[in-house]
Tab-separated table of C-alpha atoms in Angstrom:
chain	number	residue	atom	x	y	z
A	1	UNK	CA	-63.452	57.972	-23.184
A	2	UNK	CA	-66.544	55.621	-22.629
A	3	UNK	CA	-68.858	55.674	-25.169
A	4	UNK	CA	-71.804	53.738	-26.442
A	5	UNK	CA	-71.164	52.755	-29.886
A	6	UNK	CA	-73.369	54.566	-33.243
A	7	UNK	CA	-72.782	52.396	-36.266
A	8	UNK	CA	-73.971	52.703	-39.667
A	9	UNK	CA	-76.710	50.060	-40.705
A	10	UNK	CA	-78.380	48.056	-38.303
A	11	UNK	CA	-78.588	44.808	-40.708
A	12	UNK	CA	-75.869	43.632	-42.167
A	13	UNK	CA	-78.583	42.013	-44.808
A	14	UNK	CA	-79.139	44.554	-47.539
A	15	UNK	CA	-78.217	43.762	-50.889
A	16	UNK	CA	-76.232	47.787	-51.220
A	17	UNK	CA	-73.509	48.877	-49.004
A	18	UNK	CA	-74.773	52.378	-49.574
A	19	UNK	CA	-77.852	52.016	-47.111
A	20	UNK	CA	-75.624	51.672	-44.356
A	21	UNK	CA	-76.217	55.320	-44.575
A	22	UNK	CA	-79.522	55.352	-43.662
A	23	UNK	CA	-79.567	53.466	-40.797
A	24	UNK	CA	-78.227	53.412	-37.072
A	25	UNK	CA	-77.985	51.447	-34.165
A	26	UNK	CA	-77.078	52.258	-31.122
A	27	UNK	CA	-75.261	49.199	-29.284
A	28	UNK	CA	-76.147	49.035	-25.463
A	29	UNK	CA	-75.247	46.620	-22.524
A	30	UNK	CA	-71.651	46.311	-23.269
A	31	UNK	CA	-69.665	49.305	-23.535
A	32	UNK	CA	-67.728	49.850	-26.817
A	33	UNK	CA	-64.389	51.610	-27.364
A	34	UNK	CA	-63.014	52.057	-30.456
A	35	UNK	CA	-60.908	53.145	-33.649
A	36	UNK	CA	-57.640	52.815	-34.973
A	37	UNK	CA	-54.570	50.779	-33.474
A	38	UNK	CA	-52.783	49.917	-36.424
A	39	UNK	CA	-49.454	51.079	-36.396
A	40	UNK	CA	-47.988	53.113	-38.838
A	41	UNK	CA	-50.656	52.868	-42.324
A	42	UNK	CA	-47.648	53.616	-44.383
A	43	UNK	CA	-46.321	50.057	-42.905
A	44	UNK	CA	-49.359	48.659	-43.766
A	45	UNK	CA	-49.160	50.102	-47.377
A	46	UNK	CA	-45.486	48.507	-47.597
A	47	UNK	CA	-46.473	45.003	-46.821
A	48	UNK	CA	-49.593	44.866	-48.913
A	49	UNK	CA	-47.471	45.919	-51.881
A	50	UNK	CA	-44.822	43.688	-51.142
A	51	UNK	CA	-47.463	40.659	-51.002
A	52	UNK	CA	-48.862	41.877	-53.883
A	53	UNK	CA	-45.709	41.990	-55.873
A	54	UNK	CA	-44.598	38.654	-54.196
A	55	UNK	CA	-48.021	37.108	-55.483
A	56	UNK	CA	-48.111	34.541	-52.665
A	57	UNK	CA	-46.709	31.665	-55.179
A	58	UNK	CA	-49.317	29.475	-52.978
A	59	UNK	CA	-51.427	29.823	-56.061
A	60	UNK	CA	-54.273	27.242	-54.828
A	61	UNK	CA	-55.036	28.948	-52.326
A	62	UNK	CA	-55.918	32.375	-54.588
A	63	UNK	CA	-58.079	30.352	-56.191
A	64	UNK	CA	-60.250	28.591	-53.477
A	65	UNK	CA	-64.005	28.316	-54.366
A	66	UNK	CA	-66.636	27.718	-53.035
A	67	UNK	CA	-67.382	24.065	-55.308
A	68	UNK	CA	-63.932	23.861	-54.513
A	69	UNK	CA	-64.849	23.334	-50.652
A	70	UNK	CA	-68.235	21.142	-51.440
A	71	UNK	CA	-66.310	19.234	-53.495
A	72	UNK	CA	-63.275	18.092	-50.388
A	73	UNK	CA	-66.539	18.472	-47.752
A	74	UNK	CA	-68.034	15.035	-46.979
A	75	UNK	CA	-71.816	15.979	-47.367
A	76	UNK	CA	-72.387	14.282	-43.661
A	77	UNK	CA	-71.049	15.819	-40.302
A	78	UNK	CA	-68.600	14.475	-38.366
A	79	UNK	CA	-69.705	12.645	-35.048
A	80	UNK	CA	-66.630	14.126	-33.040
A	81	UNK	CA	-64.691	16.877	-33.944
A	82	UNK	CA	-60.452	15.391	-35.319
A	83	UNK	CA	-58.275	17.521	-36.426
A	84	UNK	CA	-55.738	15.053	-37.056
A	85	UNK	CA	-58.307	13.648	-39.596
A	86	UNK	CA	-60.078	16.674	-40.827
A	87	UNK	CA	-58.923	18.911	-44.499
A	88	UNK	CA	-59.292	22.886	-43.973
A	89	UNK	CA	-62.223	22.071	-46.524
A	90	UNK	CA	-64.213	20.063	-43.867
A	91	UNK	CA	-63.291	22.435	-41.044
A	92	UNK	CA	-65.077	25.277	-43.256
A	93	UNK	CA	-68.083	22.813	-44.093
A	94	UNK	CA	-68.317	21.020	-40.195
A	95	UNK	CA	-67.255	23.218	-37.627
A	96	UNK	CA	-70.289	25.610	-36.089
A	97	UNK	CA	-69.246	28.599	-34.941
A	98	UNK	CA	-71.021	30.979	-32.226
A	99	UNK	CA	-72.922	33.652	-34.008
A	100	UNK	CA	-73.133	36.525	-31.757
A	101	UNK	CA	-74.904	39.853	-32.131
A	102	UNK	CA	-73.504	43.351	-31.129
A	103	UNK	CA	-73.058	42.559	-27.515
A	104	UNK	CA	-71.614	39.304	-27.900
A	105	UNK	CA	-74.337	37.140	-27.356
A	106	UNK	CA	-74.655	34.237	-28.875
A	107	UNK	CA	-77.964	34.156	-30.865
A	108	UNK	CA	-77.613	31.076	-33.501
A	109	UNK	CA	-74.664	29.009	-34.857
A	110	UNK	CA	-73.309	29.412	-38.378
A	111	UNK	CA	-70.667	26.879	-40.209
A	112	UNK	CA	-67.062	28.409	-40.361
A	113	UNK	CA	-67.774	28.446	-44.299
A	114	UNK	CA	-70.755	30.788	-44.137
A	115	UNK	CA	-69.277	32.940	-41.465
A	116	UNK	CA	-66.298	33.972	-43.467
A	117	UNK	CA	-67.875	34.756	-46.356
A	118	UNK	CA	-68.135	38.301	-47.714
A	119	UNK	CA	-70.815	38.924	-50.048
A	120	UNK	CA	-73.251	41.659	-51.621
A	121	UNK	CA	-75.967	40.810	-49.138
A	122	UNK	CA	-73.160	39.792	-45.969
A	123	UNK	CA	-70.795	42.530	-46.823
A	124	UNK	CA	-69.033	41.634	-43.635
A	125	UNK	CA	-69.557	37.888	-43.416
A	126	UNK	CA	-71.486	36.943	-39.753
A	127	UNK	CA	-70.133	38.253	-36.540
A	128	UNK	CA	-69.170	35.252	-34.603
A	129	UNK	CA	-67.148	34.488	-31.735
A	130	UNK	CA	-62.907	34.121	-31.606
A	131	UNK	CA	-59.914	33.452	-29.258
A	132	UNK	CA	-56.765	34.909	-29.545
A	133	UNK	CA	-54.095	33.129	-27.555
A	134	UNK	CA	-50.220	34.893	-26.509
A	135	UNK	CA	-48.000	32.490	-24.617
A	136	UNK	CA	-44.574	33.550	-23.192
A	137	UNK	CA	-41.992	32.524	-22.051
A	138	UNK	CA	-41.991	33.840	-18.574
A	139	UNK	CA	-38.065	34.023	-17.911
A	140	UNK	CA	-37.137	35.817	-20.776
A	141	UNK	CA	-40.963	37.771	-21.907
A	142	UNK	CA	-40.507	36.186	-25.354
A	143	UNK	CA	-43.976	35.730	-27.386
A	144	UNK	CA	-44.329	32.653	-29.336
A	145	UNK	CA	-45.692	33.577	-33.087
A	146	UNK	CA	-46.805	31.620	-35.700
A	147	UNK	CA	-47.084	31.838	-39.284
A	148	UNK	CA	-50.145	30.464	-40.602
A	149	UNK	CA	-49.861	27.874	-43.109
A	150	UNK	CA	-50.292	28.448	-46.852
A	151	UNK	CA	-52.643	25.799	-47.552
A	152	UNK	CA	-55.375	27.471	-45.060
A	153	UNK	CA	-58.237	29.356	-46.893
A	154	UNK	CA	-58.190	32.652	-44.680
A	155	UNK	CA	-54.923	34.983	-43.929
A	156	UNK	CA	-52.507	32.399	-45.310
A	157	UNK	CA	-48.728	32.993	-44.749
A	158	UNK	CA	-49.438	35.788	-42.332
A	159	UNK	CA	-47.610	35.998	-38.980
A	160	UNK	CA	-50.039	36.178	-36.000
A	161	UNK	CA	-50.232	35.682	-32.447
A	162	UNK	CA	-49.402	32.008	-31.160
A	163	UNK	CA	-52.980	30.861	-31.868
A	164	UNK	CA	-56.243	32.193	-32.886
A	165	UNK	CA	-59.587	30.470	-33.848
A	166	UNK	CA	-63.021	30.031	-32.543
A	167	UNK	CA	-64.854	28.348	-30.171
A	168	UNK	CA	-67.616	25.974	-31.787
A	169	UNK	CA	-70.858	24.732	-31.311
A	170	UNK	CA	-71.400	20.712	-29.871
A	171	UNK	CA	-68.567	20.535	-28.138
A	172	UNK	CA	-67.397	18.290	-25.078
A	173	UNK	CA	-66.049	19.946	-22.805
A	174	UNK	CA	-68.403	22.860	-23.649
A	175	UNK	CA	-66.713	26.140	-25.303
A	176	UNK	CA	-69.729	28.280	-25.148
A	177	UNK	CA	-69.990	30.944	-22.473
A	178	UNK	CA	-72.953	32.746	-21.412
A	179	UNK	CA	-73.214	36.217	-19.664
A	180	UNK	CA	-71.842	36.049	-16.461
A	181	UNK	CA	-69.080	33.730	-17.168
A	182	UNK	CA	-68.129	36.759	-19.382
A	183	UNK	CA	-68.525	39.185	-16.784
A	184	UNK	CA	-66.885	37.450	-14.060
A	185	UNK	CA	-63.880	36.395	-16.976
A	186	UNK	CA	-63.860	32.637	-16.192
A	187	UNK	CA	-64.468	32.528	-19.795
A	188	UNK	CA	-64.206	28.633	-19.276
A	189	UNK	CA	-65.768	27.870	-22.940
A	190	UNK	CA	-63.268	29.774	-24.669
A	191	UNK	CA	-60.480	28.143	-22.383
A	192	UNK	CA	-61.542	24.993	-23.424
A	193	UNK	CA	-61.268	26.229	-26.803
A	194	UNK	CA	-58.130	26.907	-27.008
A	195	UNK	CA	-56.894	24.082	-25.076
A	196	UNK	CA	-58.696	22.328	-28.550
A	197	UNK	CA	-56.609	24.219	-30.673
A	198	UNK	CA	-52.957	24.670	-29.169
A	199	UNK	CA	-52.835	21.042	-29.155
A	200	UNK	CA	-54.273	20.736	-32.413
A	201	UNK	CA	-52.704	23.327	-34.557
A	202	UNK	CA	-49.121	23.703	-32.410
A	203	UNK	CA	-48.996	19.995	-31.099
A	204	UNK	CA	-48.947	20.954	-27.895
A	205	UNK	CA	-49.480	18.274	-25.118
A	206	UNK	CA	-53.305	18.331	-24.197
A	207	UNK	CA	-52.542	17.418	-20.719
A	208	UNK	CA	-50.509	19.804	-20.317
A	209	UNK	CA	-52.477	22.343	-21.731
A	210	UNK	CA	-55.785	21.261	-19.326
A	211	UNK	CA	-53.329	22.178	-16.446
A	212	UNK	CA	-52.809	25.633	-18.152
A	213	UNK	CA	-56.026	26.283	-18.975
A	214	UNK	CA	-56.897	27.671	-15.279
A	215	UNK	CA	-54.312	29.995	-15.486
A	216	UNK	CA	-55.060	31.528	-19.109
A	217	UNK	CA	-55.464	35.523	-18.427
A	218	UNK	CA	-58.513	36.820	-20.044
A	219	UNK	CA	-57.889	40.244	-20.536
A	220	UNK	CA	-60.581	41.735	-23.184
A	221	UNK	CA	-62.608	41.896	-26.264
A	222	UNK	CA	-62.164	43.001	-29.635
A	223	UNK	CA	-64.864	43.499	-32.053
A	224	UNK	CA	-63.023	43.718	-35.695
A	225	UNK	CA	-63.805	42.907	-39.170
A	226	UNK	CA	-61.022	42.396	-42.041
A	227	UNK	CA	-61.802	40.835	-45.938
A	228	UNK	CA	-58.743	38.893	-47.554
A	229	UNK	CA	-58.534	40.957	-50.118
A	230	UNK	CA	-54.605	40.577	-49.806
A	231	UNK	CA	-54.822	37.078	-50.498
A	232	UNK	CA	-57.716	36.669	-52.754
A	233	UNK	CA	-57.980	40.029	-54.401
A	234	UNK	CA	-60.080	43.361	-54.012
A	235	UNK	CA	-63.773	41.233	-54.525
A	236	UNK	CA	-62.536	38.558	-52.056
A	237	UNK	CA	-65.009	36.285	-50.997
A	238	UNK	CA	-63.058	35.887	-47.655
A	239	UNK	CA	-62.898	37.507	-44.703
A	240	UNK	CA	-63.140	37.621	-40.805
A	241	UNK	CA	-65.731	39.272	-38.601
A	242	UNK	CA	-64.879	38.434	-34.920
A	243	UNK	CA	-65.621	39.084	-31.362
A	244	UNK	CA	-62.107	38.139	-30.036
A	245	UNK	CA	-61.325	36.970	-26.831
A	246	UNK	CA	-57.799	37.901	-26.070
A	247	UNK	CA	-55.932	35.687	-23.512
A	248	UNK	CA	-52.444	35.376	-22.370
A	249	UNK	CA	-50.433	32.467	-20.825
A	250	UNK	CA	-47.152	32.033	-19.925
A	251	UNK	CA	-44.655	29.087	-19.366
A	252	UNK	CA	-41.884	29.290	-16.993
A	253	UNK	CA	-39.606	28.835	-19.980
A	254	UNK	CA	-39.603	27.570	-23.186
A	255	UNK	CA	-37.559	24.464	-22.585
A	256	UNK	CA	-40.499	23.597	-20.273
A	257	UNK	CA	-43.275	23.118	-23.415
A	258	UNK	CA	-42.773	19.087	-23.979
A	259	UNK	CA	-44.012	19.425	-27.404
A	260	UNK	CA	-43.742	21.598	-29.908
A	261	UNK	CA	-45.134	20.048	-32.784
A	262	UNK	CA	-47.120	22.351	-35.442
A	263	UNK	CA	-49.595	20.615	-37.960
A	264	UNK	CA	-48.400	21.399	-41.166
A	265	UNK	CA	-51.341	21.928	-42.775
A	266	UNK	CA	-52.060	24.674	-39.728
A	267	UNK	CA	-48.772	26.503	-39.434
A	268	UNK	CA	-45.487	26.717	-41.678
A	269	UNK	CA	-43.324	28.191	-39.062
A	270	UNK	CA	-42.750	29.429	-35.341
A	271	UNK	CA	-40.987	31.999	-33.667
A	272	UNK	CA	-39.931	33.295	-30.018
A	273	UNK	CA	-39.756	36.975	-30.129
A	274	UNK	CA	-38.997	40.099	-28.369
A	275	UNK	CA	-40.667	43.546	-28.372
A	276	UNK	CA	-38.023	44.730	-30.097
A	277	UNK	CA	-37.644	41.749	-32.763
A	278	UNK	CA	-41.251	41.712	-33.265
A	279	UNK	CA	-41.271	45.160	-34.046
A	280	UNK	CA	-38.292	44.858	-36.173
A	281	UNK	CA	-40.434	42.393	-38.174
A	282	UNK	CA	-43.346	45.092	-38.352
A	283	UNK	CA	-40.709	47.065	-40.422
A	284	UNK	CA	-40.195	44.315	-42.801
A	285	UNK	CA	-41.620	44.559	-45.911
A	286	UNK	CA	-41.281	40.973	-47.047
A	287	UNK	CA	-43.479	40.278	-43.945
A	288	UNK	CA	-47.025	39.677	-43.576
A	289	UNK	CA	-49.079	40.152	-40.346
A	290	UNK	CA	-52.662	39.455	-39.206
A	291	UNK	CA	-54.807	42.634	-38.790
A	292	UNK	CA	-56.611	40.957	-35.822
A	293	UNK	CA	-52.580	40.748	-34.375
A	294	UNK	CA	-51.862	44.044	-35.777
A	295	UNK	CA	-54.779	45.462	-33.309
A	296	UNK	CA	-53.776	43.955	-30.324
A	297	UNK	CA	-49.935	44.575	-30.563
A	298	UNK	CA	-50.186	47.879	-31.590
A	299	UNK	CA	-53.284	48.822	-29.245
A	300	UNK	CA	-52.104	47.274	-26.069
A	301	UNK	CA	-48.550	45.184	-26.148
A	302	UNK	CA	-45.813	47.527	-28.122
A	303	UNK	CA	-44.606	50.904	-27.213
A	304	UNK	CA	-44.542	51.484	-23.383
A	305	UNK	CA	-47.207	51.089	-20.349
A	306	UNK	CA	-48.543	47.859	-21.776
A	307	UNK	CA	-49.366	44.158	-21.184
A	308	UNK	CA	-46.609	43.092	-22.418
A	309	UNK	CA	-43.964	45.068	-20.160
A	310	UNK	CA	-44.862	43.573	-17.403
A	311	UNK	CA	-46.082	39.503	-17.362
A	312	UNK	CA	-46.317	39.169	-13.594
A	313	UNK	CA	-48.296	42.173	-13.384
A	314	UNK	CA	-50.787	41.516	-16.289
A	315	UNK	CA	-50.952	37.656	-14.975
A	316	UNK	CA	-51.669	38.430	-11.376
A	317	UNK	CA	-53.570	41.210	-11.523
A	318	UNK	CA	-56.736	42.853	-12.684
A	319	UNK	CA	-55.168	45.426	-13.862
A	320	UNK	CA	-55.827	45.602	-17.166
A	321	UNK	CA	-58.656	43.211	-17.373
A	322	UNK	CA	-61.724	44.308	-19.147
A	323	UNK	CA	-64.427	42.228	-18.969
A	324	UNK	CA	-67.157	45.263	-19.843
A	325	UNK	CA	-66.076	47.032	-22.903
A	326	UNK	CA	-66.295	45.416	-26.440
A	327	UNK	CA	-63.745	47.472	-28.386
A	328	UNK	CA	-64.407	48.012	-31.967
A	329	UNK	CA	-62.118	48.610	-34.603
A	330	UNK	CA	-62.397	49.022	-38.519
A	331	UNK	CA	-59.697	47.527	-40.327
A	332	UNK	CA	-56.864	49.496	-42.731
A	333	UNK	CA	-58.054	50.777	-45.888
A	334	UNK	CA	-56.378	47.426	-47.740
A	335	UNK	CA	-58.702	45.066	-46.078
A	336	UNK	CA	-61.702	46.850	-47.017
A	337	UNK	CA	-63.750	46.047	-49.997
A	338	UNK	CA	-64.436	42.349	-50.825
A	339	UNK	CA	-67.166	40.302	-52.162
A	340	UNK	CA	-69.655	43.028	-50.349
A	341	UNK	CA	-67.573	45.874	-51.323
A	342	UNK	CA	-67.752	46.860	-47.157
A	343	UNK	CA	-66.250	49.861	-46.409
A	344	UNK	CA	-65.871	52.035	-43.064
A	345	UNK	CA	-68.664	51.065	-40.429
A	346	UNK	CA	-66.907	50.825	-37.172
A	347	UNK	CA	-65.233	53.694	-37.011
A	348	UNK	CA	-63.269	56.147	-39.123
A	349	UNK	CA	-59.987	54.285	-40.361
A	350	UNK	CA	-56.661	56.078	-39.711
A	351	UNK	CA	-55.685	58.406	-42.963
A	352	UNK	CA	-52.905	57.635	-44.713
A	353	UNK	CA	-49.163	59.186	-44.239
């Protein structure tokens, strides 16, 4: 069902969560689709108690501040964006992200830092643009994960989708897309994005990933919102707020990548999967998973008539390309809260079982 989107409060900006109830907006242009695509909430419920009981010994990161990040921040921007040089601190401080409104247009920039953080007056953080990449293995429809590393600030030691981050700001080649290259889904901005990051956080050769790049399948958006509140407790500061770009890419096999060679301070681990491992590792409690990779894989990839049972068709057709909607989803009841205290706003989260 096509519908355009009623939200609660029009401003993220007041300083009380409650007047959300006063206020609506209705979001034109795009269309929106949206509500729950989590899986099973009583999975959810297992892992956040088993990461709650496991504590996430990665300690420093629990306590990340924000004098923490001033402190490892050089005060002065870089002149070119390294992220061979860089500390997560300085990525949060330097890198500009694409602050969108409703629609997904991009109406200011914002550093990562100020984007992802929740507060009483930003319950949400700032909506801004995001990528999420899946690469396969074409001759055997494995999905590459990785498990993000424990040193980063947001969603540490959480599988996820082989890579997801954001387009910036001042980049060369550009990564910011306007209107039409949406609507036609060249999407070449966010392509050059992730060629940035695949080579930065997996190692991946950048050649090799230029070459790619044309053939990345941009399928849709996701508008989602998520605090860390598994990490960093029920006031976490942290948090994302996302218009996700969702593309797919495959390799004729895996033996074909000629590096494979993940930044430690990026990712702690990777694995090829199958449907059916992946969603053996959905089952395991001693697992932790991504909500924006929760959405996707339980929306559109797992369980029968979707992307990811059949590659050639989803890479060589339109098929399931959809470069209109925006679809919106509020996240499960254990990433609510946060420094804001945000609750539902999207849409009505799936009950528990």
């Amino acid at each position: 069902e096509e519908n355009v989107l009623i939200i609660t409060s029009a401003n993220e900006d007041e300083d009380d969560e409650d007047d959300d109830d006063d206020a609506t907006m209705a979001i034109g242009g795009s269309r929106s689709k949206f509500c729950g695509a989590f899986g099973s909430p009583a999975a959810w419920n297992r892992q956040i108690i088993a990461s709650r009981r496991n504590h996430f010994t990665s300690t420093a990161i629990a306590s990340v501040s924000n004098t923490n990040i001033n402190n490892q921040a050089s005060s002065s921007p870089s002149t070119s964006w390294d992220g061979t040089s860089m500390s997560q601190a300085q990525f949060m401080e330097r890198d500009t992200v694409l602050v969108t409104d409703h629609n997904d247009i991009v109406t200011s920039s914002a550093t990562k830092k100020d984007s992802h953080i929740f507060t009483p007056t930003n319950p949400r953080g700032i909506l801004h643009r995001a990528f999420s990449v899946f690469l396969f293995d074409a001759s055997t429809s494995e999905l590459l994960l990785q498990k993000r590393a424990s040193t980063k600030i947001t969603f540490p030691n959480v599988w996820t989708n082989t890579c997801c981050s954001h387009p910036l700001h001042g980049m060369e080649p550009n990564e910011v897309d306007g209107v039409e290259d949406v609507k036609d889904g060249s999407v070449g901005g966010v392509r050059n994005a992730a060629v940035r990051k695949l080579g930065h956080e997996l190692g991946m050769d950048v050649k090799e990933l230029e070459r790619m790049s044309g053939e990345f399948k941009f399928l849709t958006r996701v508008h989602y919102w998520a605090a860390d509140t598994v990490t960093h407790g029920e006031k976490s500061q942290w948090g994302e707020h996302e218009i996700d770009y969702i593309l797919f890419a495959t390799i004729p096999n895996k033996h074909a990548l000629t590096t494979l060679n993940p930044h430690p301070e990026e990712v702690d681990d990777t694995r090829w999967v199958s449907q059916s491992q992946l969603l053996q590792m959905f089952d395991d409690d001693t697992l932790l998973f991504s909500p924006w990779f929760r959405i996707i894989a339980n929306k559109w990839m797992v369980g029968g008539g979707g992307w990811w049972d059949d590659l050639e068709k989803t890479m060589n057709t339109n098929m399931f390309c959809d470069y209109e909607t925006i679809h919106r989803f509020d996240p499960p009841e254990e990433h609510m809260g946060g420094g804001g205290g945000a609750g539902p706003w999207l849409c009505e989260p799936e009950s528990s079982v």
